[in-house]
Coordinates of C-alpha atoms and ligand atoms in Angstrom, one line a residue:
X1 CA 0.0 0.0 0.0
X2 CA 1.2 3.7 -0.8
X3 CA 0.9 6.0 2.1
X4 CA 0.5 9.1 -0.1
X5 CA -1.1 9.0 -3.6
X6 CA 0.4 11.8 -6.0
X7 CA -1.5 12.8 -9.1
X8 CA 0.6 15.4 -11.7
X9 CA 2.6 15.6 -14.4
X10 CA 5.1 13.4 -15.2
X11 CA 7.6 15.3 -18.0
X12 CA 10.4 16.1 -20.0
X13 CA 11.5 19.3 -19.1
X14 CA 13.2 21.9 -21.4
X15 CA 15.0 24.8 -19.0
X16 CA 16.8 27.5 -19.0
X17 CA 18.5 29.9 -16.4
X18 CA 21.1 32.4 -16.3
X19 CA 23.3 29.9 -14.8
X20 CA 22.6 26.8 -18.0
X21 CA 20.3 24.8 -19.2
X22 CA 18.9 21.6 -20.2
X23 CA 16.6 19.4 -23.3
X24 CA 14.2 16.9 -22.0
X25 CA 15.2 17.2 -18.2
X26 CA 13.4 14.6 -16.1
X27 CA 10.5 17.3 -14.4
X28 CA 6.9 17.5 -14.1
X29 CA 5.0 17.8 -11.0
X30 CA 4.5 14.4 -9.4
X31 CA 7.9 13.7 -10.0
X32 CA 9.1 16.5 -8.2
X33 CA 6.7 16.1 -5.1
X34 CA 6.9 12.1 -5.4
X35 CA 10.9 12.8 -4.5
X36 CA 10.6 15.3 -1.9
X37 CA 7.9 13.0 -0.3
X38 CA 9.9 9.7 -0.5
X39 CA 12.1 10.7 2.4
X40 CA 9.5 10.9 4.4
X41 CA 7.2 8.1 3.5
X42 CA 6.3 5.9 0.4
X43 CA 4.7 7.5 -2.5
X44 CA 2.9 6.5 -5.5
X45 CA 2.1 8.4 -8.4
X46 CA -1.1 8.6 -11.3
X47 CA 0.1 9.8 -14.3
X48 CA 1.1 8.7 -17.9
X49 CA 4.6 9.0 -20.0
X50 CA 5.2 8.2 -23.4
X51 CA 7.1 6.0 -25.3
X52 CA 9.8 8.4 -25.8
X53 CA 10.0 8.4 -22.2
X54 CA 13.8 7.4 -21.2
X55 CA 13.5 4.0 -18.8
X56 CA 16.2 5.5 -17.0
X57 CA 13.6 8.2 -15.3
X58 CA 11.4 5.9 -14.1
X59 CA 14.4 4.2 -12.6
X60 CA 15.2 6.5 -10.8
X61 CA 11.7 6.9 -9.2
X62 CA 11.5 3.0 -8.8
X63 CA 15.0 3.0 -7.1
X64 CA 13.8 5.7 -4.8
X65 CA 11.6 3.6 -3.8
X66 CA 8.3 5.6 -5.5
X67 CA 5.4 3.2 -6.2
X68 CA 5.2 4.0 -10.4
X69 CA 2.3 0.9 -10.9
X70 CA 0.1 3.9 -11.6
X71 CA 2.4 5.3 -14.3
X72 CA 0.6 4.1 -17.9
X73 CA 2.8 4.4 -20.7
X74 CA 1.6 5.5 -24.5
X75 CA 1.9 8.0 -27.1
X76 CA 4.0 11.7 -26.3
X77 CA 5.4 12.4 -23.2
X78 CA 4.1 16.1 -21.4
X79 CA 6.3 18.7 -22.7
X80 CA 7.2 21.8 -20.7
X81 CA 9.6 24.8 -22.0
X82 CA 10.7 27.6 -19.9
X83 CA 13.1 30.4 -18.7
X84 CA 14.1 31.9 -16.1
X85 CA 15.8 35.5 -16.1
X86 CA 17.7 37.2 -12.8
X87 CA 14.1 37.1 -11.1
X88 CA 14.0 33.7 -10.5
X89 CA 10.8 33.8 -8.9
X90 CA 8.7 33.8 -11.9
X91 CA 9.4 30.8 -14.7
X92 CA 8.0 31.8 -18.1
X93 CA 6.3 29.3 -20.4
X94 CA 7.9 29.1 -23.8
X95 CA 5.6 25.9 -24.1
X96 CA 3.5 23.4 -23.1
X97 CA 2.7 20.2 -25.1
X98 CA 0.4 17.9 -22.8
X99 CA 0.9 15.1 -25.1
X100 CA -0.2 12.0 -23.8
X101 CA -2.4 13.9 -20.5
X102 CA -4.4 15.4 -23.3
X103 CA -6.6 12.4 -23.4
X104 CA -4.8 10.5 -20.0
X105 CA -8.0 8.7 -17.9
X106 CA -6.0 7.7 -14.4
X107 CA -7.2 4.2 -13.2
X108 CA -6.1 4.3 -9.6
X109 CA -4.1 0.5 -8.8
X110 CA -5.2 -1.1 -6.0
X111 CA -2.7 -0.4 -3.7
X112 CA -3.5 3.5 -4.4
X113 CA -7.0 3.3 -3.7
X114 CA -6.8 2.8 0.4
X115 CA -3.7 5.9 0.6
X116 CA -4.5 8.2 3.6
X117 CA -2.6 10.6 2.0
X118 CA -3.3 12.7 -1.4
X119 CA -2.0 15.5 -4.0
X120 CA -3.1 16.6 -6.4
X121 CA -0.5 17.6 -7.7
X122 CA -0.3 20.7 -10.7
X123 CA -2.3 18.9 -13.7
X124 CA -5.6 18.8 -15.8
X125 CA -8.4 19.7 -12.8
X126 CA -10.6 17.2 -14.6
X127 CA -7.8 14.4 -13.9
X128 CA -7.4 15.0 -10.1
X129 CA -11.3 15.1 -9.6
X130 CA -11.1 11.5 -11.3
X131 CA -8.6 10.2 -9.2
X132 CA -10.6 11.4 -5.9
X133 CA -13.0 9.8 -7.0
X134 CA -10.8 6.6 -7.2
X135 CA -9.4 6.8 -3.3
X136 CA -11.7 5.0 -0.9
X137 CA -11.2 7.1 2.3
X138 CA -8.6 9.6 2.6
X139 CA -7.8 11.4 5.4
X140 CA -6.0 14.4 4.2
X141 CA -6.2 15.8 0.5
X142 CA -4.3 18.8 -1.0
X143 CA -4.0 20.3 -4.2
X144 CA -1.8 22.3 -6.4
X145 CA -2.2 23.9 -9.4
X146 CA -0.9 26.9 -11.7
X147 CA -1.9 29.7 -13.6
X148 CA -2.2 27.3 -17.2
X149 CA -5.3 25.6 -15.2
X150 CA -6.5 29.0 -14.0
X151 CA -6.9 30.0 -17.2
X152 CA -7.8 27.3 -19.2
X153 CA -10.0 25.2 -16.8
X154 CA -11.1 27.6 -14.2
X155 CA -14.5 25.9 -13.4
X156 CA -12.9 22.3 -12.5
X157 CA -10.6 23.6 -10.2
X158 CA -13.3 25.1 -8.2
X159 CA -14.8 22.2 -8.3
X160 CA -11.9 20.2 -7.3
X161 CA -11.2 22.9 -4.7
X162 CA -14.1 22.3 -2.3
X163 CA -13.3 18.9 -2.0
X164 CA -9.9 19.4 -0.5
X165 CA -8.2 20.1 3.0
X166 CA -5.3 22.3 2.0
X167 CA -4.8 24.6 -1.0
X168 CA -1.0 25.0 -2.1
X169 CA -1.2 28.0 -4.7
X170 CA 2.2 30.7 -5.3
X171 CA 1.0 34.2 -4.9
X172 CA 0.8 35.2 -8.4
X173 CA -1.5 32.3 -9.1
X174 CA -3.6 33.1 -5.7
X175 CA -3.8 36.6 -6.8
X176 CA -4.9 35.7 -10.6
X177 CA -7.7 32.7 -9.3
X178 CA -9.1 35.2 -6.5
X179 CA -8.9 38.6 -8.4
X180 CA -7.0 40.5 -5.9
X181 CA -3.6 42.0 -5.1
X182 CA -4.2 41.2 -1.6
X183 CA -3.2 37.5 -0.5
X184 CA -5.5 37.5 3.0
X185 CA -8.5 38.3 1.6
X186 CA -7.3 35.4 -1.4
X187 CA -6.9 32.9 1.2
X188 CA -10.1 33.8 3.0
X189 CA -11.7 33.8 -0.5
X190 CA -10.8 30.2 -1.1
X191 CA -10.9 29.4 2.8
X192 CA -14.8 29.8 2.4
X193 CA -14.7 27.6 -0.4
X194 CA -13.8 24.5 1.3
X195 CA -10.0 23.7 2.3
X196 CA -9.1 24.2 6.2
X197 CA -5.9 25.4 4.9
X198 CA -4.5 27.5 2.6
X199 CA -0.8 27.6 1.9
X200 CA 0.8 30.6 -0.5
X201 CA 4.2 30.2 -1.8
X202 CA 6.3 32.7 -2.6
X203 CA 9.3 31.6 -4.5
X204 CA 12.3 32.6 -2.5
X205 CA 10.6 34.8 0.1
X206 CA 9.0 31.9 1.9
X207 CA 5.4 30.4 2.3
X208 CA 2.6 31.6 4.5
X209 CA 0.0 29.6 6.2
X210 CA -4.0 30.4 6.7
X211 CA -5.2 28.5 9.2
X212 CA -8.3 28.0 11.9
X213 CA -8.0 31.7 12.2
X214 CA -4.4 31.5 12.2
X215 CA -1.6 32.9 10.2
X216 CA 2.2 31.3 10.1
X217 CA 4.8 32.9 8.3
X218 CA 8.0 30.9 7.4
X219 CA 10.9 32.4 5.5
X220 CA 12.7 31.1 2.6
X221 CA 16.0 29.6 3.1
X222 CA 18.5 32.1 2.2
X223 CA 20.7 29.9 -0.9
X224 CA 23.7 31.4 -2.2
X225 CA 23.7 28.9 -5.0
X226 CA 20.7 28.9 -6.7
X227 CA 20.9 26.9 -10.0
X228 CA 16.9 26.1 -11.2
X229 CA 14.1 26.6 -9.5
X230 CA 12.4 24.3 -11.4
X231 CA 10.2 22.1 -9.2
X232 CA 10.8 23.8 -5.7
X233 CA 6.4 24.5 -5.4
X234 CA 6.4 21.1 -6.2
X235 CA 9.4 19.3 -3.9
X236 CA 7.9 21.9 -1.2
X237 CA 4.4 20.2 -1.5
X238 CA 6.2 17.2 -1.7
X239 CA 8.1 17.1 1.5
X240 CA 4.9 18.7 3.3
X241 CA 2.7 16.3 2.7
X242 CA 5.3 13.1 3.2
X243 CA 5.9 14.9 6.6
X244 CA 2.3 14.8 7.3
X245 CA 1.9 11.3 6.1
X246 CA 5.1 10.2 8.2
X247 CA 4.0 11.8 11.8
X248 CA 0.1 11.6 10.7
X249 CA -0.6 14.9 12.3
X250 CA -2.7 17.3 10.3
X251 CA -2.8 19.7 13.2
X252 CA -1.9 23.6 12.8
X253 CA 1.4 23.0 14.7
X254 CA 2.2 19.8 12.9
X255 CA 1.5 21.6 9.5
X256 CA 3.7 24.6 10.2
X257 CA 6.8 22.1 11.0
X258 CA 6.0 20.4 7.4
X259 CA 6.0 23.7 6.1
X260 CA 9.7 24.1 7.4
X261 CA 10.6 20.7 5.7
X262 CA 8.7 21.6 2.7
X263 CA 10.9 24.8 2.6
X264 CA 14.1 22.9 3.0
X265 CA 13.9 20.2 0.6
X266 CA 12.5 23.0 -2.4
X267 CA 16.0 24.6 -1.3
X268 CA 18.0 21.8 -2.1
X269 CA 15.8 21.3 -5.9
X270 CA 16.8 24.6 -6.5
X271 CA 20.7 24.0 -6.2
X272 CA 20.6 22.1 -9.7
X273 CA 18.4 21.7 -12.6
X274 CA 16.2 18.9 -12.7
X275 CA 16.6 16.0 -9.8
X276 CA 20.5 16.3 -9.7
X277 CA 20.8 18.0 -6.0
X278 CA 17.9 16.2 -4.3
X279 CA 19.2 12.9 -5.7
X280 CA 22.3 13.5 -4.2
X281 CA 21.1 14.7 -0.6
X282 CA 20.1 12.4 2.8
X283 CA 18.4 12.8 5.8
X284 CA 20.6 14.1 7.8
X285 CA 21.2 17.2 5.5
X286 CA 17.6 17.9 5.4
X287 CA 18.1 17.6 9.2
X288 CA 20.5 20.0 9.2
X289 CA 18.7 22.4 7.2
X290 CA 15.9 22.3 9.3
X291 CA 17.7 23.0 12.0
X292 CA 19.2 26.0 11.1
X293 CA 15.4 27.5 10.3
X294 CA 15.2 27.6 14.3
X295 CA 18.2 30.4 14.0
X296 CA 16.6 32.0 11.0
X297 CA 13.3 32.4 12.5
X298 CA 14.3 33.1 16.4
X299 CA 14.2 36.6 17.4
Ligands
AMP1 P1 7.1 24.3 -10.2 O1 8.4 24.9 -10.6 O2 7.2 23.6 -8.9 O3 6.0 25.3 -10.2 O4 6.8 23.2 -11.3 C1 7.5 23.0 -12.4 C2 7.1 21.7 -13.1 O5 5.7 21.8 -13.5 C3 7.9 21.4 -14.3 O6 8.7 20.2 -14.1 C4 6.8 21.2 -15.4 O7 7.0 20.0 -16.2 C5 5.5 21.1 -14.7 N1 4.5 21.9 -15.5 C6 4.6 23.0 -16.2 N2 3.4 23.4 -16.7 C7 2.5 22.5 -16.3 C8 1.1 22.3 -16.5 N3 0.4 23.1 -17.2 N4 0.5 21.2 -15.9 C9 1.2 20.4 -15.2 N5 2.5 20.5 -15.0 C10 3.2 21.5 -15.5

């Protein structure tokens, strides 16, 4: 059994920064959060790849330890162009080719269908209502998204949005869904909605929590060598929810020292383009990390 289910992209990513660049990169969102999670607890992941897909990715899932049964394979593999310039807050879309998603209908294995845990991670609205509908009694579900989806398929995600526990959204996108410049009154917005919790990330400035009448605050970690933040919404949601899964504690408290691991792991994605720094890191140096937040925060 898989103790968090992860619906999202799976994809070949295109990148560019001012520090390199890379052709048909191992990305896409449930790869991204599948890794963070899987030092916390065992993931699977609902998606579908090509067969231009390299067998070499999903190895590196598999060895990881990443439950891929749910991974069909057929036709063109999601495609995703962008660049990033000195504000690496804010990727932007050259292009996005959904390939094989286009048409994708997830049929959740077995072993899926009982996970506690659940993200919906950033893809098709339409395809992570139909894997909800799939899971027989989760206890916790969040959900991701971007501002393609926003724009393109506005009315599912609403939908999709009052069944969940916990919106993850960046600020632009919470901004652009709720039509206003102020993020509060966005999180209240989608707070009244449905979700208990509402989680805004903001790139390199941190990620703030809305919560039973709460608010949390936690600062980015301050990286001197930032190579590609490519992934980092998605390692943070990652790591956040295989934290939850791990100490099964969906409390306030609890979800505000996920939010610190969430924060950590994104900082080690964005040290390299596509999986090469979290592939090379451990426990203990997300322990280390985490750590050092105490220091950051303390005043
Ligand atoms: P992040 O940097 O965490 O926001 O996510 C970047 C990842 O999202 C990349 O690896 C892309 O493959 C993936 N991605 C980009 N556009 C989309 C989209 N429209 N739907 C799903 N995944 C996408």
């Amino acid at each position: 059994m898989v103790d968090l289910a992860i619906v999202g992209s799976v994809a070949l990513d295109s990148v560019r920064t001012p520090f390199g660049e890379v052709k048909d990169a191992l990305g896409g969102a449930a790869t991204y959060s599948s890794y963070a999670a899987s030092f916390f607890c065992k993931p699977g992941i609902v998606a579908v790849v090509g067969e231009d897909f390299p067998k070499k990715y999903l190895d590196t899932l598999k060895k990881r330890g990443i439950d891929i049964s749910g991974v069909k394979i057929g036709g063109k593999t999601f495609k995703w162009e962008g660049l990033y310039e000195y504000d690496m807050n804010e990727a932007k879309t050259l292009r996005t080719e959904l390939g094989s998603f286009a048409s994708f209908q997830p049929v959740l294995p077995e072993s899926y269908k009982e996970a506690e845990y659940v993200f919906l991670a950033n893809i098709d609205p339409e395809l992570q209502l139909a894997v909800l509908e799939q899971v027989k009694n989760p206890k916790l579900v969040a959900m991701d998204t971007m501002n393609f989806w926003i724009e393109n398929k506005k009315e599912e995600l609403l939908k999709v949005l009052k069944k969940v526990d916990i919106l993850l959204i960046n600020d632009a996108e919470a901004r652009e869904l709720f039509k206003t410049p102020n993020l509060v009154k966005a999180a209240n917005s989608a707070i009244k909605l449905g979700p208990k919790a509402v989680i805004i990330k903001k790139g390199e400035h941190g990620a703030l929590l809305f919560m039973d009448g709460k608010h949390f605050s936690a600062p980015g970690y301050p990286l001197e060598s930032l190579v590609d933040p490519t992934g980092a919404g998605d390692s943070f949601a990652g790591a956040l929810m295989g934290y939850i899964a791990k100490t099964r504690d969906p409390s306030e408290k609890n979800i505000r020292r996920a939010i610190i691991y969430g924060s950590v792991v994104a900082s080690f994605d964005a040290e390299g383009f596509s999986l090469a720094r979290m592939t090379s890191i451990n426990m203990g140096d997300i322990e280390k990390r985490y750590s050092e937040f105490h220091g950051i925060c303390e005043f």
